[in-house]
Tab-separated table of C-alpha atoms and ligand atoms in Angstrom:
chain	number	residue	atom	x	y	z
D	1	UNK	CA	-0.004	-0.006	-0.001
D	2	UNK	CA	1.208	3.457	-0.920
D	3	UNK	CA	2.589	5.514	1.951
D	4	UNK	CA	0.929	8.897	2.383
D	5	UNK	CA	2.152	12.348	3.343
D	6	UNK	CA	2.546	13.210	7.025
D	7	UNK	CA	1.528	16.271	9.004
D	8	UNK	CA	5.206	17.099	9.595
D	9	UNK	CA	5.816	17.433	5.842
D	10	UNK	CA	3.432	20.399	5.688
D	11	UNK	CA	4.771	23.908	6.412
D	12	UNK	CA	3.953	25.003	9.965
D	13	UNK	CA	2.336	28.197	8.643
D	14	UNK	CA	-0.043	26.149	6.467
D	15	UNK	CA	-0.948	23.905	9.392
D	16	UNK	CA	-1.614	26.941	11.584
D	17	UNK	CA	-3.861	28.448	8.900
D	18	UNK	CA	-5.838	25.222	8.719
D	19	UNK	CA	-6.250	25.114	12.466
D	20	UNK	CA	-7.442	28.695	12.554
D	21	UNK	CA	-10.301	27.713	10.234
D	22	UNK	CA	-11.075	24.421	12.070
D	23	UNK	CA	-9.744	22.349	9.200
D	24	UNK	CA	-7.756	19.113	9.265
D	25	UNK	CA	-5.980	17.423	6.337
D	26	UNK	CA	-7.251	13.862	5.823
D	27	UNK	CA	-4.245	12.192	4.236
D	28	UNK	CA	-1.938	12.030	7.294
D	29	UNK	CA	-4.770	10.154	9.164
D	30	UNK	CA	-6.145	8.206	6.216
D	31	UNK	CA	-4.557	4.854	7.165
D	32	UNK	CA	-5.481	5.226	10.822
D	33	UNK	CA	-9.119	5.884	10.006
D	34	UNK	CA	-9.346	3.152	7.419
D	35	UNK	CA	-6.827	0.463	8.349
D	36	UNK	CA	-6.206	-2.345	5.911
D	37	UNK	CA	-8.880	-5.078	6.300
D	38	UNK	CA	-8.972	-5.263	10.110
D	39	UNK	CA	-10.173	-2.336	12.220
D	40	UNK	CA	-8.075	-0.892	15.026
D	41	UNK	CA	-9.579	-1.888	18.346
D	42	UNK	CA	-9.179	-0.151	21.658
D	43	UNK	CA	-11.022	-2.792	23.650
D	44	UNK	CA	-8.438	-4.631	25.738
D	45	UNK	CA	-8.753	-8.213	26.899
D	46	UNK	CA	-9.367	-7.871	30.611
D	47	UNK	CA	-10.720	-9.609	33.681
D	48	UNK	CA	-12.323	-7.524	36.418
D	49	UNK	CA	-11.900	-10.128	39.158
D	50	UNK	CA	-14.830	-10.015	41.588
D	51	UNK	CA	-12.560	-11.071	44.423
D	52	UNK	CA	-10.529	-7.894	43.878
D	53	UNK	CA	-13.418	-5.506	43.168
D	54	UNK	CA	-15.718	-6.636	45.967
D	55	UNK	CA	-13.753	-5.190	48.938
D	56	UNK	CA	-13.617	-1.765	47.232
D	57	UNK	CA	-17.333	-1.940	46.478
D	58	UNK	CA	-18.087	-2.778	50.131
D	59	UNK	CA	-15.858	0.148	51.163
D	60	UNK	CA	-17.945	2.426	48.920
D	61	UNK	CA	-20.920	1.224	51.025
D	62	UNK	CA	-19.215	2.659	54.090
D	63	UNK	CA	-17.833	5.818	52.446
D	64	UNK	CA	-20.826	6.956	50.476
D	65	UNK	CA	-24.426	6.860	51.685
D	66	UNK	CA	-27.168	6.275	49.090
D	67	UNK	CA	-28.296	9.926	49.307
D	68	UNK	CA	-24.849	10.958	48.078
D	69	UNK	CA	-24.709	8.436	45.269
D	70	UNK	CA	-28.189	7.887	43.768
D	71	UNK	CA	-26.598	4.783	42.241
D	72	UNK	CA	-23.641	3.349	44.195
D	73	UNK	CA	-21.623	1.889	41.326
D	74	UNK	CA	-17.993	1.110	40.521
D	75	UNK	CA	-17.661	1.294	36.752
D	76	UNK	CA	-15.687	-1.424	34.990
D	77	UNK	CA	-13.741	0.805	32.603
D	78	UNK	CA	-11.601	-0.625	29.866
D	79	UNK	CA	-8.281	1.302	29.920
D	80	UNK	CA	-7.990	0.893	26.171
D	81	UNK	CA	-10.897	3.332	25.824
D	82	UNK	CA	-9.553	5.709	28.507
D	83	UNK	CA	-10.733	5.054	32.089
D	84	UNK	CA	-12.855	8.203	32.372
D	85	UNK	CA	-14.850	7.340	29.238
D	86	UNK	CA	-16.410	4.410	31.121
D	87	UNK	CA	-16.476	2.002	28.200
D	88	UNK	CA	-16.016	-1.731	28.512
D	89	UNK	CA	-16.385	-1.935	24.723
D	90	UNK	CA	-17.162	0.885	22.242
D	91	UNK	CA	-20.910	0.838	23.114
D	92	UNK	CA	-21.149	-1.074	26.380
D	93	UNK	CA	-20.942	0.391	29.872
D	94	UNK	CA	-20.494	-1.995	32.835
D	95	UNK	CA	-20.834	-1.209	36.494
D	96	UNK	CA	-21.053	-3.174	39.717
D	97	UNK	CA	-23.832	-1.702	41.850
D	98	UNK	CA	-24.167	-2.200	45.624
D	99	UNK	CA	-27.294	-1.827	47.706
D	100	UNK	CA	-27.256	-2.476	51.448
D	101	UNK	CA	-30.195	-3.896	53.386
D	102	UNK	CA	-33.028	-1.428	53.742
D	103	UNK	CA	-31.662	0.976	51.117
D	104	UNK	CA	-33.511	2.183	48.020
D	105	UNK	CA	-31.949	3.532	44.825
D	106	UNK	CA	-34.520	6.203	43.962
D	107	UNK	CA	-36.914	6.197	41.025
D	108	UNK	CA	-35.683	7.606	37.702
D	109	UNK	CA	-35.800	6.980	33.992
D	110	UNK	CA	-33.338	7.648	31.212
D	111	UNK	CA	-32.708	7.238	27.555
D	112	UNK	CA	-29.989	4.571	27.701
D	113	UNK	CA	-31.164	0.914	27.878
D	114	UNK	CA	-30.055	-1.108	30.881
D	115	UNK	CA	-29.865	-4.722	32.008
D	116	UNK	CA	-28.901	-5.882	35.520
D	117	UNK	CA	-27.224	-9.247	35.947
D	118	UNK	CA	-27.459	-10.330	39.596
D	119	UNK	CA	-24.054	-11.246	41.028
D	120	UNK	CA	-24.566	-11.682	44.808
D	121	UNK	CA	-27.272	-11.451	47.445
D	122	UNK	CA	-30.970	-12.063	47.846
D	123	UNK	CA	-34.088	-10.168	48.735
D	124	UNK	CA	-33.834	-7.236	46.297
D	125	UNK	CA	-36.199	-6.216	43.558
D	126	UNK	CA	-36.323	-3.559	40.891
D	127	UNK	CA	-39.664	-1.929	40.133
D	128	UNK	CA	-39.896	-1.264	36.379
D	129	UNK	CA	-42.919	0.826	35.314
D	130	UNK	CA	-44.790	-0.524	38.323
D	131	UNK	CA	-43.715	-4.154	37.893
D	132	UNK	CA	-41.697	-5.486	40.844
D	133	UNK	CA	-38.945	-7.756	39.385
D	134	UNK	CA	-37.381	-10.126	41.909
D	135	UNK	CA	-33.605	-10.423	41.621
D	136	UNK	CA	-31.828	-13.744	41.987
D	137	UNK	CA	-28.314	-14.804	41.104
D	138	UNK	CA	-27.783	-14.766	37.319
D	139	UNK	CA	-31.178	-13.241	36.474
D	140	UNK	CA	-31.400	-10.573	33.781
D	141	UNK	CA	-33.654	-7.637	34.690
D	142	UNK	CA	-34.461	-5.233	31.853
D	143	UNK	CA	-35.035	-1.525	32.085
D	144	UNK	CA	-35.469	-0.499	28.463
D	145	UNK	CA	-35.019	3.127	27.421
D	146	UNK	CA	-37.534	5.455	29.098
D	147	UNK	CA	-38.963	3.047	31.698
D	148	UNK	CA	-39.156	4.164	35.325
D	149	UNK	CA	-37.002	2.068	37.630
D	150	UNK	CA	-36.037	2.036	41.280
D	151	UNK	CA	-34.156	-0.605	43.281
D	152	UNK	CA	-35.192	-1.907	46.718
D	153	UNK	CA	-33.348	-4.231	49.023
D	154	UNK	CA	-35.226	-5.932	51.851
D	155	UNK	CA	-32.873	-8.904	52.305
D	156	UNK	CA	-30.123	-9.595	54.804
D	157	UNK	CA	-26.661	-9.047	53.319
D	158	UNK	CA	-25.464	-6.735	50.561
D	159	UNK	CA	-26.828	-7.179	47.031
D	160	UNK	CA	-24.565	-6.622	44.044
D	161	UNK	CA	-25.400	-6.692	40.401
D	162	UNK	CA	-23.712	-5.936	37.104
D	163	UNK	CA	-25.258	-3.008	35.198
D	164	UNK	CA	-24.948	-3.340	31.399
D	165	UNK	CA	-25.945	-0.142	29.553
D	166	UNK	CA	-25.616	1.236	26.063
D	167	UNK	CA	-24.630	4.512	27.734
D	168	UNK	CA	-21.385	5.143	25.745
D	169	UNK	CA	-23.305	4.926	22.495
D	170	UNK	CA	-26.271	7.042	23.598
D	171	UNK	CA	-23.972	9.577	25.266
D	172	UNK	CA	-21.879	10.048	22.107
D	173	UNK	CA	-25.079	10.374	20.077
D	174	UNK	CA	-25.819	13.301	22.430
D	175	UNK	CA	-28.961	11.523	23.456
D	176	UNK	CA	-28.299	10.693	27.096
D	177	UNK	CA	-30.536	12.261	29.733
D	178	UNK	CA	-32.523	11.276	32.829
D	179	UNK	CA	-35.326	12.524	35.039
D	180	UNK	CA	-36.153	11.775	38.634
D	181	UNK	CA	-39.575	10.634	39.700
D	182	UNK	CA	-41.712	10.089	42.796
D	183	UNK	CA	-41.406	6.611	44.316
D	184	UNK	CA	-43.574	4.168	42.335
D	185	UNK	CA	-46.658	2.832	44.065
D	186	UNK	CA	-46.295	-0.788	45.128
D	187	UNK	CA	-49.501	-1.864	43.458
D	188	UNK	CA	-48.413	-5.456	42.708
D	189	UNK	CA	-46.783	-8.247	44.619
D	190	UNK	CA	-45.149	-9.720	41.544
D	191	UNK	CA	-44.055	-8.848	38.029
D	192	UNK	CA	-46.963	-9.251	35.595
D	193	UNK	CA	-44.738	-9.395	32.495
D	194	UNK	CA	-43.282	-12.616	33.828
D	195	UNK	CA	-46.728	-14.200	34.106
D	196	UNK	CA	-47.551	-13.161	30.573
D	197	UNK	CA	-44.354	-13.874	28.678
D	198	UNK	CA	-42.124	-16.364	30.478
D	199	UNK	CA	-43.505	-19.567	28.932
D	200	UNK	CA	-41.568	-19.960	25.673
D	201	UNK	CA	-43.885	-20.060	22.660
D	202	UNK	CA	-46.862	-18.658	24.536
D	203	UNK	CA	-47.857	-14.992	24.628
D	204	UNK	CA	-50.941	-13.334	26.156
D	205	UNK	CA	-54.023	-12.816	23.950
D	206	UNK	CA	-56.304	-10.742	26.142
D	207	UNK	CA	-57.385	-7.963	23.876
D	208	UNK	CA	-54.497	-5.491	23.813
D	209	UNK	CA	-51.995	-4.606	21.162
D	210	UNK	CA	-48.592	-3.469	22.340
D	211	UNK	CA	-47.241	-0.339	20.672
D	212	UNK	CA	-43.686	-0.733	21.988
D	213	UNK	CA	-40.961	-2.747	20.264
D	214	UNK	CA	-39.107	-3.282	23.553
D	215	UNK	CA	-39.091	-6.758	24.965
D	216	UNK	CA	-42.319	-7.076	27.036
D	217	UNK	CA	-40.597	-9.550	29.368
D	218	UNK	CA	-38.630	-7.762	32.067
D	219	UNK	CA	-37.065	-10.641	34.020
D	220	UNK	CA	-35.172	-13.568	32.471
D	221	UNK	CA	-34.418	-15.951	35.374
D	222	UNK	CA	-31.113	-17.752	35.346
D	223	UNK	CA	-32.789	-21.010	36.444
D	224	UNK	CA	-34.583	-21.241	33.042
D	225	UNK	CA	-31.560	-20.304	30.933
D	226	UNK	CA	-29.447	-22.823	32.825
D	227	UNK	CA	-32.059	-25.524	32.442
D	228	UNK	CA	-32.291	-24.867	28.666
D	229	UNK	CA	-28.497	-25.082	28.177
D	230	UNK	CA	-28.210	-28.175	30.340
D	231	UNK	CA	-30.983	-29.872	28.368
D	232	UNK	CA	-29.330	-28.804	25.054
D	233	UNK	CA	-26.134	-30.485	26.266
D	234	UNK	CA	-28.086	-33.787	26.454
D	235	UNK	CA	-28.761	-33.471	22.701
D	236	UNK	CA	-25.468	-32.054	21.457
D	237	UNK	CA	-22.350	-33.998	22.437
D	238	UNK	CA	-20.202	-31.426	20.682
D	239	UNK	CA	-20.347	-27.888	19.268
D	240	UNK	CA	-20.757	-24.587	21.038
D	241	UNK	CA	-23.674	-24.568	23.506
D	242	UNK	CA	-24.997	-21.044	23.236
D	243	UNK	CA	-28.400	-19.293	23.484
D	244	UNK	CA	-29.531	-15.761	22.730
D	245	UNK	CA	-31.884	-13.810	24.939
D	246	UNK	CA	-34.746	-12.529	22.731
D	247	UNK	CA	-37.918	-10.532	22.816
D	248	UNK	CA	-40.610	-13.286	23.161
D	249	UNK	CA	-42.941	-11.519	20.743
D	250	UNK	CA	-40.536	-10.925	17.894
D	251	UNK	CA	-37.529	-13.181	18.434
D	252	UNK	CA	-35.263	-10.135	18.067
D	253	UNK	CA	-32.551	-8.918	20.443
D	254	UNK	CA	-33.574	-7.390	23.787
D	255	UNK	CA	-32.290	-3.954	22.673
D	256	UNK	CA	-31.447	-2.471	19.263
D	257	UNK	CA	-27.933	-1.799	20.630
D	258	UNK	CA	-26.695	-4.615	22.860
D	259	UNK	CA	-27.298	-8.350	22.367
D	260	UNK	CA	-27.333	-10.789	25.283
D	261	UNK	CA	-26.547	-14.465	25.299
D	262	UNK	CA	-25.382	-17.332	27.470
D	263	UNK	CA	-22.760	-20.021	26.903
D	264	UNK	CA	-22.350	-23.389	28.633
D	265	UNK	CA	-18.991	-25.201	28.678
D	266	UNK	CA	-19.263	-28.925	29.249
D	267	UNK	CA	-17.011	-30.428	31.926
D	268	UNK	CA	-13.401	-30.232	30.700
D	269	UNK	CA	-14.438	-28.441	27.478
D	270	UNK	CA	-12.256	-26.096	25.475
D	271	UNK	CA	-14.459	-23.962	23.237
D	272	UNK	CA	-13.225	-21.975	20.253
D	273	UNK	CA	-15.778	-19.196	19.657
D	274	UNK	CA	-16.497	-18.350	16.014
D	275	UNK	CA	-14.637	-15.174	15.058
D	276	UNK	CA	-17.036	-12.217	15.071
D	277	UNK	CA	-16.825	-8.501	14.311
D	278	UNK	CA	-18.179	-7.323	17.667
D	279	UNK	CA	-16.357	-6.881	20.977
D	280	UNK	CA	-17.798	-9.017	23.738
D	281	UNK	CA	-18.301	-9.039	27.483
D	282	UNK	CA	-18.395	-12.305	29.468
D	283	UNK	CA	-19.877	-12.562	32.980
D	284	UNK	CA	-19.000	-15.893	34.587
D	285	UNK	CA	-22.074	-17.223	36.392
D	286	UNK	CA	-20.641	-20.602	37.406
D	287	UNK	CA	-17.347	-22.432	37.192
D	288	UNK	CA	-13.716	-21.491	36.625
D	289	UNK	CA	-11.274	-21.669	33.737
D	290	UNK	CA	-9.368	-19.496	31.261
D	291	UNK	CA	-10.057	-17.071	28.453
D	292	UNK	CA	-7.477	-16.564	25.724
D	293	UNK	CA	-7.646	-14.054	22.866
D	294	UNK	CA	-5.603	-14.419	19.646
D	295	UNK	CA	-3.234	-16.874	21.346
D	296	UNK	CA	-2.239	-14.230	23.886
D	297	UNK	CA	-1.915	-14.682	27.611
D	298	UNK	CA	-4.597	-16.983	29.015
D	299	UNK	CA	-6.533	-15.109	31.707
D	300	UNK	CA	-7.900	-17.227	34.535
D	301	UNK	CA	-11.450	-16.528	35.654
D	302	UNK	CA	-13.864	-17.799	38.242
D	303	UNK	CA	-17.562	-17.395	39.012
D	304	UNK	CA	-18.722	-13.710	39.337
D	305	UNK	CA	-15.793	-12.370	37.268
D	306	UNK	CA	-16.481	-10.129	34.298
D	307	UNK	CA	-14.229	-10.089	31.217
D	308	UNK	CA	-13.937	-8.181	27.944
D	309	UNK	CA	-12.489	-9.120	24.573
D	310	UNK	CA	-12.134	-7.156	21.295
D	311	UNK	CA	-13.915	-8.037	18.070
D	312	UNK	CA	-12.262	-9.717	15.038
D	313	UNK	CA	-10.416	-11.947	17.479
D	314	UNK	CA	-10.190	-15.621	18.124
D	315	UNK	CA	-11.485	-16.399	21.608
D	316	UNK	CA	-10.859	-19.665	23.411
D	317	UNK	CA	-12.703	-20.477	26.655
D	318	UNK	CA	-11.790	-23.379	28.851
D	319	UNK	CA	-13.622	-25.036	31.688
D	320	UNK	CA	-11.095	-26.091	34.381
D	321	UNK	CA	-13.465	-28.651	35.939
D	322	UNK	CA	-13.692	-32.192	34.648
D	323	UNK	CA	-16.945	-32.805	36.527
D	324	UNK	CA	-19.021	-29.594	36.459
D	325	UNK	CA	-20.241	-27.399	33.610
D	326	UNK	CA	-19.352	-23.690	33.451
D	327	UNK	CA	-21.690	-20.878	32.385
D	328	UNK	CA	-21.331	-17.323	31.064
D	329	UNK	CA	-23.793	-14.598	30.314
D	330	UNK	CA	-22.512	-12.506	27.357
D	331	UNK	CA	-23.193	-9.026	26.022
D	332	UNK	CA	-22.037	-7.750	22.637
D	333	UNK	CA	-22.794	-5.207	19.935
D	334	UNK	CA	-24.178	-7.681	17.385
D	335	UNK	CA	-27.589	-5.913	16.929
D	336	UNK	CA	-25.851	-2.664	16.054
D	337	UNK	CA	-23.392	-4.357	13.725
D	338	UNK	CA	-26.267	-6.176	12.028
D	339	UNK	CA	-28.250	-2.963	11.627
D	340	UNK	CA	-25.239	-1.126	10.232
D	341	UNK	CA	-24.353	-3.964	7.886
D	342	UNK	CA	-20.873	-4.424	9.324
D	343	UNK	CA	-21.494	-7.758	11.107
F	401	GTQ	O1	-29.424	1.605	38.197
F	401	GTQ	O2	-30.435	3.108	37.058
F	401	GTQ	O3	-24.757	1.686	36.603
F	401	GTQ	O4	-29.028	4.952	35.955
F	401	GTQ	C1	-25.664	3.698	35.750
F	401	GTQ	C2	-26.755	4.516	35.576
F	401	GTQ	C3	-27.013	2.162	36.974
F	401	GTQ	C4	-29.402	2.511	37.399
F	401	GTQ	C5	-25.814	2.532	36.448
F	401	GTQ	C6	-27.964	4.154	36.101
F	401	GTQ	C7	-28.116	2.971	36.816
């Protein structure tokens, strides 16, 4: 490929004149903007070990009361994107949120889409547009763009979950904003969307037509995802065991931005993931093993750890146990890549 002119080759006076008029010459940056065949990727391969993060999160519980935090979160920031930009991948924000017994994270709604993946603790629920969604280990709780949500914790110990938002994308689109609301009335004991939509292949037919394209199901319990993968393993002796979380009405991804999935590794399995364009986040729900990207250093992981890996890479996951399966919940940018035609 032809080498192009550099900035330094241009007379300083000419460069200054360009700058004065808010102009930039393309050719010195041409190859950086449009690299040959494979994009440049800032997403680093990383493990945020829960064992290391947890003590600092608990310390935040002592240092900062809920009134001073609104959301008490330590953000899992990928240094490749610059720590203060709070990106795990180009479009995905991750945070570990702590609520102590008796605390409430007050009601608000915002434009970014959010999912919580429960990491530790029992007895908490998130109320989403009036629907109280119970939170158990590994469950996915959805708060799609614009829905009111507040978090309550009535259990014994701390509760911790992983927030997954499309905040970096929405923020850069200059579309990120929030408003506070009055506490939501506790009109229901349980989440109605779960009654209506949680039986696969069955949807309610009681005389209403939904206008929204959001997933109508707000809680995807881990017990059902796990049971599905375990049952699939009975039928497939080999090949990647993977499911996608979908909108039960349309079969499409939960959000237009981020796609969610889950992977099971059989006992002793080494899984080579098909190479994909999108960066990916892995949250280990059960087990222990390694993650290796492009034959680099193998990172060890265990249950409750959260990892990131860049797109266009070859990812190998191993399960260290010869007797027990291992499970991940994944988040990636596939829906966006599909929409943009770059997947
Ligand atoms: O729980 O609503 O990690 O609004 C970041 C922003 C969590 C939340 C985050 C939020 C929330």
